[in-house]
Amino acid sequence: MLTIGHPFPEFRSKACNGVTNDDIIEITNQSYPGKWKFFLFYPKDFTFVCPTELVEFGKRVRDFADRDTQLIGGSTDNEFSHLAWKQSREDLAALKYPLIAAQKLAGDLGILDPVEHVCLRASFLVDPNGVIQWVNVNNLSVGRSVEEALRVLDAVQSDELCPCNWKKGEKTLTV
């Protein structure tokens, strides 16, 4: 699995960015120039834990945007599965970030579950230069914390020494 300090792989993926066929777009690492990117990989569409995460991250999309960060969700499902899933659920239809078809990218990142062959529940924070700055992976059955993702994003962007449980606005460490 790629980790901190590695360049995020070159990719070109179809993505669902709405609820109509016209909302199928292509995303590459050149998309969203100058922005931080928070990749939110999940195992499968039409499952149970995944929508809880996607919806909660969706509720905080403005908080990520305020930090100059683009959310990008993705799984090994294709863009039409993402579209059908979003069309089937009002809460997912409201998502304001794309869901990519990450079949190849998941392999390049090393986040395919060896038994199920689906994305692990992995998060990658990528800086504007395309370098991975944070990675988090949860068990397939355990959802992520949006608060923790934002806390780490703030800490990484602060470029300071941040103690345990540090939150934006608190004192950082000095040497």
mmCIF file of C-alpha atoms in Angstrom, residues 5 7 15 17-18 33 49 59 93 96 99 102 105 115-117 124 128 140 164 166:
data_model
loop_
_atom_site.group_PDB
_atom_site.id
_atom_site.type_symbol
_atom_site.label_atom_id
_atom_site.label_comp_id
_atom_site.label_asym_id
_atom_site.label_seq_id
_atom_site.Cartn_x
_atom_site.Cartn_y
_atom_site.Cartn_z
ATOM 1 C CA GLY A 5 5.562 10.755 1.076
ATOM 2 C CA PRO A 7 3.380 10.427 -5.079
ATOM 3 C CA ALA A 15 -16.960 9.325 -12.099
ATOM 4 C CA ASN A 17 -20.980 13.653 -10.132
ATOM 5 C CA GLY A 18 -24.783 13.891 -9.931
ATOM 6 C CA PRO A 33 -5.357 21.960 -9.772
ATOM 7 C CA VAL A 49 -21.773 1.218 6.317
ATOM 8 C CA LYS A 59 -22.664 17.109 5.163
ATOM 9 C CA ALA A 93 -28.391 12.046 -4.504
ATOM 10 C CA LYS A 96 -21.742 17.403 -3.706
ATOM 11 C CA LEU A 99 -17.648 9.076 -6.845
ATOM 12 C CA ALA A 102 -11.484 3.163 -8.969
ATOM 13 C CA LEU A 105 -6.487 3.089 -9.024
ATOM 14 C CA VAL A 115 -10.399 -11.890 -0.216
ATOM 15 C CA GLU A 116 -13.287 -9.694 -1.383
ATOM 16 C CA HIS A 117 -11.336 -7.815 -4.115
ATOM 17 C CA PHE A 124 -5.715 9.412 1.353
ATOM 18 C CA PRO A 128 -1.510 20.201 -4.130
ATOM 19 C CA LEU A 140 -14.370 -3.165 6.073
ATOM 20 C CA CYS A 164 -2.098 14.236 20.464
ATOM 21 C CA TRP A 166 -4.648 18.756 18.808
#
